[in-house]
PDB file of C-alpha atoms in Angstrom:
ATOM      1  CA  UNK A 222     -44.300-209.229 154.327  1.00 62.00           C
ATOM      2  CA  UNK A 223     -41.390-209.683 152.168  1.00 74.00           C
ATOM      3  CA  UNK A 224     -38.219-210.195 153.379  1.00 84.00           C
ATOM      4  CA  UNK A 225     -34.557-210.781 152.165  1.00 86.00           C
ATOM      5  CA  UNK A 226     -30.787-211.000 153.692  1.00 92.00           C
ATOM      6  CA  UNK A 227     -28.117-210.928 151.651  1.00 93.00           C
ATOM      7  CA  UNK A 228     -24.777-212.453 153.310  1.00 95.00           C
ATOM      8  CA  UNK A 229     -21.128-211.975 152.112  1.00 95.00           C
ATOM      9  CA  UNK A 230     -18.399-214.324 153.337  1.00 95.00           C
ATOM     10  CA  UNK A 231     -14.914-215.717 152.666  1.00 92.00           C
ATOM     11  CA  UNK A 232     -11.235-214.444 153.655  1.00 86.00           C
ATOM     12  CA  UNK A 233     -11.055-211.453 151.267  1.00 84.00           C
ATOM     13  CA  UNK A 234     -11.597-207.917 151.333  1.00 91.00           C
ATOM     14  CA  UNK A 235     -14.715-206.978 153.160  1.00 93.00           C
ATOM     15  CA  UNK A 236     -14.424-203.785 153.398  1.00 93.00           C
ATOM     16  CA  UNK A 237     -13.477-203.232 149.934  1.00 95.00           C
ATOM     17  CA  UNK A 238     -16.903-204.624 148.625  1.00 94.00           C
ATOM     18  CA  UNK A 239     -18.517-202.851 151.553  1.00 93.00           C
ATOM     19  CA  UNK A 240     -17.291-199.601 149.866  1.00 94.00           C
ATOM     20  CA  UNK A 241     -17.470-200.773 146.014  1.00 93.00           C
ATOM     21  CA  UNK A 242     -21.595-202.176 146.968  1.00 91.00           C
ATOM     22  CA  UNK A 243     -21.826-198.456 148.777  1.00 90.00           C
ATOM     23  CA  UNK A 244     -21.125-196.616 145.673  1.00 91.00           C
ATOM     24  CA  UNK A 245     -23.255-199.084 143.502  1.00 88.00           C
ATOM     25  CA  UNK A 246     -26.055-198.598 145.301  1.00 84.00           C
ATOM     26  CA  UNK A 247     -26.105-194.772 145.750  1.00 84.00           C
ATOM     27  CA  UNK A 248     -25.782-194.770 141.887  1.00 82.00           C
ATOM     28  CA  UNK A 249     -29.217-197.272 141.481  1.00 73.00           C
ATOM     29  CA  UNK A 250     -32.138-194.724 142.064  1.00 67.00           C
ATOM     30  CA  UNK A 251     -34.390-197.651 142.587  1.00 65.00           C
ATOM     31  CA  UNK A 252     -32.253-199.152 145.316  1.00 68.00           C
ATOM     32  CA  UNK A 253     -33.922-200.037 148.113  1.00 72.00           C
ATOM     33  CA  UNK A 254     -33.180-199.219 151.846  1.00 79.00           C
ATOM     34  CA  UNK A 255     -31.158-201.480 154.025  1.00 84.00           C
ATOM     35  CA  UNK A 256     -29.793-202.524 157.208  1.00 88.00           C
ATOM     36  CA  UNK A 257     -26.100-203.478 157.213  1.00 91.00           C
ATOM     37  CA  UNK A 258     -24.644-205.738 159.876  1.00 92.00           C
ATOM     38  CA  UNK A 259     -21.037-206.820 160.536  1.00 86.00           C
ATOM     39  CA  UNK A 260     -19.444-209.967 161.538  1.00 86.00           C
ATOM     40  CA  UNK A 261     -16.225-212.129 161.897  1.00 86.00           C
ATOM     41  CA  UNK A 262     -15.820-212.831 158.494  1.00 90.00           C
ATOM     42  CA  UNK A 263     -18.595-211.716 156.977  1.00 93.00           C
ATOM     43  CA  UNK A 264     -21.024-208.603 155.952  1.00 94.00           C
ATOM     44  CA  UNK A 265     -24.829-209.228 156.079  1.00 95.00           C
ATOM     45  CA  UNK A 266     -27.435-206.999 154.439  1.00 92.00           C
ATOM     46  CA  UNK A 267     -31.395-207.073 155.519  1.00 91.00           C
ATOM     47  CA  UNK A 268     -33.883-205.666 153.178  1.00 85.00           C
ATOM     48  CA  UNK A 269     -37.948-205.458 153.248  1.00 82.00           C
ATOM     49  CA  UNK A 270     -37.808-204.172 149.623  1.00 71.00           C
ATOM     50  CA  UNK A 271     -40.811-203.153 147.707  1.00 71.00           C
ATOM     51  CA  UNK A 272     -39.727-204.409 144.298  1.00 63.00           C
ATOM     52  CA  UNK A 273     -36.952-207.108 145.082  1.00 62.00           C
ATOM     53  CA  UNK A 274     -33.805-207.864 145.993  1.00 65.00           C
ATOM     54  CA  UNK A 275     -31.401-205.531 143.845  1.00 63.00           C
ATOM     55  CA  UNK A 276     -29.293-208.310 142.694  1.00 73.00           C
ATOM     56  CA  UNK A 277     -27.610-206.177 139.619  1.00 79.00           C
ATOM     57  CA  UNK A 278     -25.407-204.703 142.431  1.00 84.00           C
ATOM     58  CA  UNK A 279     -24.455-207.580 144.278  1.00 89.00           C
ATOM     59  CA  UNK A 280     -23.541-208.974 141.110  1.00 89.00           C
ATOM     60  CA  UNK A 281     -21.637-206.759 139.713  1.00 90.00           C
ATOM     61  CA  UNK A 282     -19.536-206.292 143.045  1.00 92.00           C
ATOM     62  CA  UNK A 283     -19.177-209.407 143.683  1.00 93.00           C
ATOM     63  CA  UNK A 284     -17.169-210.004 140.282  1.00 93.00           C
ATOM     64  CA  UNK A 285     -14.438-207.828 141.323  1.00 94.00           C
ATOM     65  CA  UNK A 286     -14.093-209.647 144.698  1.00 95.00           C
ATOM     66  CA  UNK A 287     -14.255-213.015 143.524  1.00 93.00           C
ATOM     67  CA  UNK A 288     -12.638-214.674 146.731  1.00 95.00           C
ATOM     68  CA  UNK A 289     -15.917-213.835 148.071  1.00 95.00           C
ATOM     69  CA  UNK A 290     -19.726-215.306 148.251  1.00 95.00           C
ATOM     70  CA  UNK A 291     -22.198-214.008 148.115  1.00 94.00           C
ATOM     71  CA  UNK A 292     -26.018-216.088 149.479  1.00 94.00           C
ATOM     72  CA  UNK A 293     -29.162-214.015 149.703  1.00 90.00           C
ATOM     73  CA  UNK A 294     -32.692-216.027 150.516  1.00 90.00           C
ATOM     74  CA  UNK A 295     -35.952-214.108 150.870  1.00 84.00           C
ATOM     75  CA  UNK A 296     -39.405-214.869 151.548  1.00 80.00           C
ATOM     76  CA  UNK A 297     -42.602-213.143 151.403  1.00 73.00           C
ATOM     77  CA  UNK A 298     -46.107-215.515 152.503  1.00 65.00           C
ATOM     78  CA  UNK A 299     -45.635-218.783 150.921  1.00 63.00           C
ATOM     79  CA  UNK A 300     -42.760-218.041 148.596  1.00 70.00           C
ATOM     80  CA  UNK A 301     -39.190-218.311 149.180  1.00 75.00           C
ATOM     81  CA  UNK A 302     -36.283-218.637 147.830  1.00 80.00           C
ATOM     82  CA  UNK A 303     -32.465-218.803 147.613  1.00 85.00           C
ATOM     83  CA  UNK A 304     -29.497-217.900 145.425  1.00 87.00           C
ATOM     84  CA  UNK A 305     -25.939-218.190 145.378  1.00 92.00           C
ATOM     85  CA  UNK A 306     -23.470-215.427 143.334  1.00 92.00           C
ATOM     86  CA  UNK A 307     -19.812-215.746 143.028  1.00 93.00           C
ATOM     87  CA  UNK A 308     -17.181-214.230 140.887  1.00 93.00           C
ATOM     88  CA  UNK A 309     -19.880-211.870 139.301  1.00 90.00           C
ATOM     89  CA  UNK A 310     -22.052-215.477 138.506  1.00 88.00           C
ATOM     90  CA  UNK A 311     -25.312-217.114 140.160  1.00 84.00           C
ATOM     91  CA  UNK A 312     -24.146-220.109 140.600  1.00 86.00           C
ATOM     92  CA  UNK A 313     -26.605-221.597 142.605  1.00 83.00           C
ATOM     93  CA  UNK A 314     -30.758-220.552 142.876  1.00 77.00           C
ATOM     94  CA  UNK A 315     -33.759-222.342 144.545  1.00 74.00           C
ATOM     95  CA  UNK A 316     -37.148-220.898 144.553  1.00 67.00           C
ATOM     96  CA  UNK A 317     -40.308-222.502 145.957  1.00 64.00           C
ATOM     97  CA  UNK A 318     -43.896-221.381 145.848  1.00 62.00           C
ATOM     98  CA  UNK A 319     -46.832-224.010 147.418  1.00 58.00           C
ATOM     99  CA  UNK A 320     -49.407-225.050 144.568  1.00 62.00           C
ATOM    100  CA  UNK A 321     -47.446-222.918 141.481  1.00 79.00           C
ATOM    101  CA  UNK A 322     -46.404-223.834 138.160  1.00 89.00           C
ATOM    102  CA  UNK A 323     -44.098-221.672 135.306  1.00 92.00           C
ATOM    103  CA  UNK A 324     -44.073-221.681 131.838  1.00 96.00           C
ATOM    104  CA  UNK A 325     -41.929-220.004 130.156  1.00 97.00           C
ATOM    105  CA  UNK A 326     -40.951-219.362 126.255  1.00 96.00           C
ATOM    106  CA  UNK A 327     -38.359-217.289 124.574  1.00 96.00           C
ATOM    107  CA  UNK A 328     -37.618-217.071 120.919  1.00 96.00           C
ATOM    108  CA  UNK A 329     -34.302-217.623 118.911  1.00 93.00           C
ATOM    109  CA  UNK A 330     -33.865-214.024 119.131  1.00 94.00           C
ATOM    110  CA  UNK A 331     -34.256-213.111 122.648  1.00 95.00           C
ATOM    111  CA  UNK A 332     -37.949-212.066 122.659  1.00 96.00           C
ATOM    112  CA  UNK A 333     -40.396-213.589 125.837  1.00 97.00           C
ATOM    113  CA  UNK A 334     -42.871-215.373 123.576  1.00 97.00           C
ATOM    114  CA  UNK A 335     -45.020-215.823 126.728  1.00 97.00           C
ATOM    115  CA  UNK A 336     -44.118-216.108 130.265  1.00 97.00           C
ATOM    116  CA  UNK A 337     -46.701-217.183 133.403  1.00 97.00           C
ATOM    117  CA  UNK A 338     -47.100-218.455 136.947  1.00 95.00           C
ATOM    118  CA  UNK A 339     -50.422-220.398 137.705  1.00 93.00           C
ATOM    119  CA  UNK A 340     -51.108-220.918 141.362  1.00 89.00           C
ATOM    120  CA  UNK A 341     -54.032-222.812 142.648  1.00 83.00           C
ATOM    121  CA  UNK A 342     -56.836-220.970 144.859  1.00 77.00           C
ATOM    122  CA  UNK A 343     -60.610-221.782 145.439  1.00 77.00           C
ATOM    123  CA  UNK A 344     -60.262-224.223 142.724  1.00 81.00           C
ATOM    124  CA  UNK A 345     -59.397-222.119 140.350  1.00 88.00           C
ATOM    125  CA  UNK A 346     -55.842-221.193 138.855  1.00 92.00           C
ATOM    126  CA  UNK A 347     -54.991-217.532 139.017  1.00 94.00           C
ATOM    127  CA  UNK A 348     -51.846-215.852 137.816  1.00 94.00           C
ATOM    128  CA  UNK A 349     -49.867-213.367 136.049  1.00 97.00           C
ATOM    129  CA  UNK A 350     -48.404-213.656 132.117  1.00 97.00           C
ATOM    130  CA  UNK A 351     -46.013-211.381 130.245  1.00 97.00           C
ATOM    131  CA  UNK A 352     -44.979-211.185 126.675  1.00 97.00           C
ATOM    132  CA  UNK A 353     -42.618-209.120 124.974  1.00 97.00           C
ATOM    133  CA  UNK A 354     -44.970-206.056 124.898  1.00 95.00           C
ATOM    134  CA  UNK A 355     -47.798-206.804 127.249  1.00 95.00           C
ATOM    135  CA  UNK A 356     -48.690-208.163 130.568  1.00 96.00           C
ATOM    136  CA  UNK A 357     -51.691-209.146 132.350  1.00 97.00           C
ATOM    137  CA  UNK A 358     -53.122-210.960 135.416  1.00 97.00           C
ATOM    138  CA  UNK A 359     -55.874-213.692 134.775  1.00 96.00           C
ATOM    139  CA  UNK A 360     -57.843-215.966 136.499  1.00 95.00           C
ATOM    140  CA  UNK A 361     -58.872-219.254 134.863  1.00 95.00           C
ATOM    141  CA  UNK A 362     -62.108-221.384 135.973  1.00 93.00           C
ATOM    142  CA  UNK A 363     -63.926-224.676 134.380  1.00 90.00           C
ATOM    143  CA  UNK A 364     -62.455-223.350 130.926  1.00 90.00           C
ATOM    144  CA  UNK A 365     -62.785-219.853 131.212  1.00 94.00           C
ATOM    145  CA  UNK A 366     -60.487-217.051 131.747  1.00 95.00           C
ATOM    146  CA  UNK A 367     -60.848-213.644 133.314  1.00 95.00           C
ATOM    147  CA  UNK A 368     -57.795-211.378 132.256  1.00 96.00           C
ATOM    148  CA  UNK A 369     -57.238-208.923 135.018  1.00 96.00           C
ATOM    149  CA  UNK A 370     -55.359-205.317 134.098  1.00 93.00           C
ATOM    150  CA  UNK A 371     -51.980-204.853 135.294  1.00 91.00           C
ATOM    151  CA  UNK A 372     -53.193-201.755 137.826  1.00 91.00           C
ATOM    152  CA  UNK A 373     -55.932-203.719 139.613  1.00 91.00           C
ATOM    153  CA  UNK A 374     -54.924-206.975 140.904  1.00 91.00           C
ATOM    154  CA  UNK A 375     -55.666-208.600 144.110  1.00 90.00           C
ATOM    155  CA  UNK A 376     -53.436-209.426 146.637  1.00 85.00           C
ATOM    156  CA  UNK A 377     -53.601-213.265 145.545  1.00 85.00           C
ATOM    157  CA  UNK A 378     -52.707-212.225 142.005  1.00 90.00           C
ATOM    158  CA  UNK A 379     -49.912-210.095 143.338  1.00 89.00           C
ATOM    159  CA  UNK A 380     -48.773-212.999 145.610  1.00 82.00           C
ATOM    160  CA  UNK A 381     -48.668-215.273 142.214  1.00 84.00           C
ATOM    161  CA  UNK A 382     -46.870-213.152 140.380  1.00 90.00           C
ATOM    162  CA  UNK A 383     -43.818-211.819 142.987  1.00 83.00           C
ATOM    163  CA  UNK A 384     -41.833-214.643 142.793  1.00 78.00           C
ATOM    164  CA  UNK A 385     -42.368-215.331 139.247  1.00 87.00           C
ATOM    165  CA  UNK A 386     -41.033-212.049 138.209  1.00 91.00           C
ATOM    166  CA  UNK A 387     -38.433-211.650 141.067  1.00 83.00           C
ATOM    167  CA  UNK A 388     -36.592-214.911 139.376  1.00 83.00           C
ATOM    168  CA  UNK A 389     -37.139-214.810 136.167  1.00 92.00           C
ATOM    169  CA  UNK A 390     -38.259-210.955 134.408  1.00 95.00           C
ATOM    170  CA  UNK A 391     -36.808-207.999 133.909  1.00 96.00           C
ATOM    171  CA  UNK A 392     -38.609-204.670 132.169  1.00 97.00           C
ATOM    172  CA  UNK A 393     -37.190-201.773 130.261  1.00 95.00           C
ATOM    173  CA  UNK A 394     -38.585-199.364 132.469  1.00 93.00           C
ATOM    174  CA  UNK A 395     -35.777-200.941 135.073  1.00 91.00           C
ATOM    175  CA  UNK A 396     -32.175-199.528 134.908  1.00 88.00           C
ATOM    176  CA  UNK A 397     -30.903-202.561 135.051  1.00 89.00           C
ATOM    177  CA  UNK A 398     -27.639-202.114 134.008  1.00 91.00           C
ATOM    178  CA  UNK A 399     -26.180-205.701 134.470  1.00 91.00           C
ATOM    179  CA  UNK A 400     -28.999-207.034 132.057  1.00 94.00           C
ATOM    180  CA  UNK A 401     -28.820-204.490 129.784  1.00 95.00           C
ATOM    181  CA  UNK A 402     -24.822-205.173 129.329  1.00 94.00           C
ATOM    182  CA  UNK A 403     -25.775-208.750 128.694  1.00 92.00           C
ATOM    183  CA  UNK A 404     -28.575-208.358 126.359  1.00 95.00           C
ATOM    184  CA  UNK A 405     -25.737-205.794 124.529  1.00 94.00           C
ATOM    185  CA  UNK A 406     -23.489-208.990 124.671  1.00 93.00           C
ATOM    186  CA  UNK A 407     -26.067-211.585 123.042  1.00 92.00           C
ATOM    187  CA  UNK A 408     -26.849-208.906 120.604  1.00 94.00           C
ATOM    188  CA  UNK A 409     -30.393-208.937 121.698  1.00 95.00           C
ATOM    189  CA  UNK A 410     -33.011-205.745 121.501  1.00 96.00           C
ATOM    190  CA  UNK A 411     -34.479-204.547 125.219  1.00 97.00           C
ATOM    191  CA  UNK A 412     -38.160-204.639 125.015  1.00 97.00           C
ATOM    192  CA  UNK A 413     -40.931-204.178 127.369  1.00 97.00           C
ATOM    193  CA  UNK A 414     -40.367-207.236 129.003  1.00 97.00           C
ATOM    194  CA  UNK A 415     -37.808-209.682 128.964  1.00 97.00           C
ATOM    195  CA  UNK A 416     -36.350-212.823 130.672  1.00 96.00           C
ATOM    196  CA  UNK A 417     -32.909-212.250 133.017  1.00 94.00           C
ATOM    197  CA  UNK A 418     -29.973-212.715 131.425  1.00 91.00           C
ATOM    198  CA  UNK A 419     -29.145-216.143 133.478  1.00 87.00           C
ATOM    199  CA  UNK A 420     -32.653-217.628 132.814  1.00 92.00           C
ATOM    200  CA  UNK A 421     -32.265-216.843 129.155  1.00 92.00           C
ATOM    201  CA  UNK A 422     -28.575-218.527 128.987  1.00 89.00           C
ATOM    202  CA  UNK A 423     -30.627-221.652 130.326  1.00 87.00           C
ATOM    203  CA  UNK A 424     -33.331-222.039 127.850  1.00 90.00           C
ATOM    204  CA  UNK A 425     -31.266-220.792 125.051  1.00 86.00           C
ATOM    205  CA  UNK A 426     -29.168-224.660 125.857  1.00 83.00           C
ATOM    206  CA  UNK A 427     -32.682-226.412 126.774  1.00 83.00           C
ATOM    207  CA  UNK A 428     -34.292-225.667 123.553  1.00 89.00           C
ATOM    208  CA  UNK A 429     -36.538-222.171 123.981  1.00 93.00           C
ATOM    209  CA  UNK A 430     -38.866-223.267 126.689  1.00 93.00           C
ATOM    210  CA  UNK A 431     -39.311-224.413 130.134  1.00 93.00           C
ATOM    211  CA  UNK A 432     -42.729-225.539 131.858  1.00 92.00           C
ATOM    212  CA  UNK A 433     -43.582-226.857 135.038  1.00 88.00           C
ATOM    213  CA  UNK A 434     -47.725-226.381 134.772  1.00 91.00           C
ATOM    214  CA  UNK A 435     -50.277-229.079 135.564  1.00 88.00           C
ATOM    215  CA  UNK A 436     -52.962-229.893 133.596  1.00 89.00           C
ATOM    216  CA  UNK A 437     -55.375-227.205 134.752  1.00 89.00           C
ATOM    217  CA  UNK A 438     -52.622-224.967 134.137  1.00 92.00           C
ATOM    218  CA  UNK A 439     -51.685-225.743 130.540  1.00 93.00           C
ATOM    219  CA  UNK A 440     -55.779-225.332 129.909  1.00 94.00           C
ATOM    220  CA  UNK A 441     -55.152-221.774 131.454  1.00 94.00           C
ATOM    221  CA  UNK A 442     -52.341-221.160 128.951  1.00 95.00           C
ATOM    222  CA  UNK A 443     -54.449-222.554 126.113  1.00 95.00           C
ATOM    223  CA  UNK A 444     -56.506-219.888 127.063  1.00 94.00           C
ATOM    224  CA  UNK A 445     -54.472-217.216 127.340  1.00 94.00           C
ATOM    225  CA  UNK A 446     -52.933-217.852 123.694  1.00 95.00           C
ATOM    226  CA  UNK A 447     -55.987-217.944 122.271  1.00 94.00           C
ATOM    227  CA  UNK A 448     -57.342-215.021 124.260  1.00 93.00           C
ATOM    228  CA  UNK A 449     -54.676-212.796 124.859  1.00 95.00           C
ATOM    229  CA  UNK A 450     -52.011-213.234 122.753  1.00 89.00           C
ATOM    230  CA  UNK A 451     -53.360-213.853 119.329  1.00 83.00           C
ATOM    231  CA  UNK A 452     -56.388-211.061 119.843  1.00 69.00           C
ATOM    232  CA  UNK A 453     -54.092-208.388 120.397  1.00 58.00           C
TER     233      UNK A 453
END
């Protein structure tokens, strides 16, 4: 089950981003229901979303309060995480997953050259990998690869890929209005997929590319290059 609280605290004006979050949210068609809770000194939101945690809106509110902090952590099976936003800025972000490695590379000009998430299971590394214009599951075993369609993965494959794609991808098909500003401030083209705004200011200063695989892993990317991305 997947589960997330988002807390705001600090001696400013509550209520004010109580009321400014409100009208965010009703905006966001593909917000996702909540329970709100009150405090001394504080506001606390409690979501079991279906697609994530919709940090766009906490964002964006919490740049015009920015006296205020905003923390959310979430967790769903073996993955959880944390992040930290104030004065409209993650400024803090923690993510853990048992047995799971990312690699991920973006071009000079924006574009997700090739993003994954390899977990271990039964021996074997399964995940999920998105480009620019394509996405897939996969399963990779003593050298060879099974590619999985994006509408029938199991709940292992779904597992690997939440997190993944909670912290670091974004799709057109998303509002997304924070990103999209961004992306409209690096000059950057939306396409089908693409890496969040603050993972993208990262690489962009660490070269292009970030990677965190094993060696069974980097076979499994081998694999999917060769496979995937260059047969398409």
């Amino acid at each position: 089950m997947f589960t997330a609280v988002v807390r705001i605290s600090g001696a400013g004006r509550l209520a004010d981003f109580r009321e400014h979050l409100r009208q965010l949210m009703v905006r966001d068609p593909d917000a996702e229901d909540y329970s709100e809770h009150h405090g001394e000194g504080f506001l606390e939101y409690r979501f079991a979303p279906r697609r994530g945690i919709p940090f766009p809106a906490f964002t964006e509110a919490s740049g015009e309060f920015p006296e205020l902090r905003v923390e959310a952590s979430w967790e769903r099976g073996s993955l959880h995480g944390r992040a930290v936003i104030e004065n409209g800025r993650l400024v803090e972000q923690s993510q853990a997953d048992d047995g799971a490695g990312v690699d991920v590379e973006v071009a000079e000009d924006g574009r997700l050259v090739l993003g994954m998430v390899c977990r271990t299971s039964a021996g074997a590394c399964i995940g999920y990998a998105a480009a620019a214009d394509r996405h897939t599951y996969f399963r990779h075993s003593e050298g060879v690869i099974e590619l999985v369609a994006p509408d029938a993965p199991d709940e292992a494959l779904e597992d690997a890929a939440f997190g993944f794609v909670d912290e670091w991808i974004w799709y057109d098909e998303e509002e997304a209005a924070f990103e999209r500003a961004r992306y409209a401030g690096y000059g950057y083209p939306v396409r089908g997929a693409n890496l969040k705004s603050e993972k993208l200011a990262q690489l962009r200063a660490s070269g292009g590319r970030f990677s965190s695989l094993d060696a069974q892993a980097r076979e499994a990317r081998a694999r999917l290059i060769e496979k995937w991305l260059k047969r398409a």
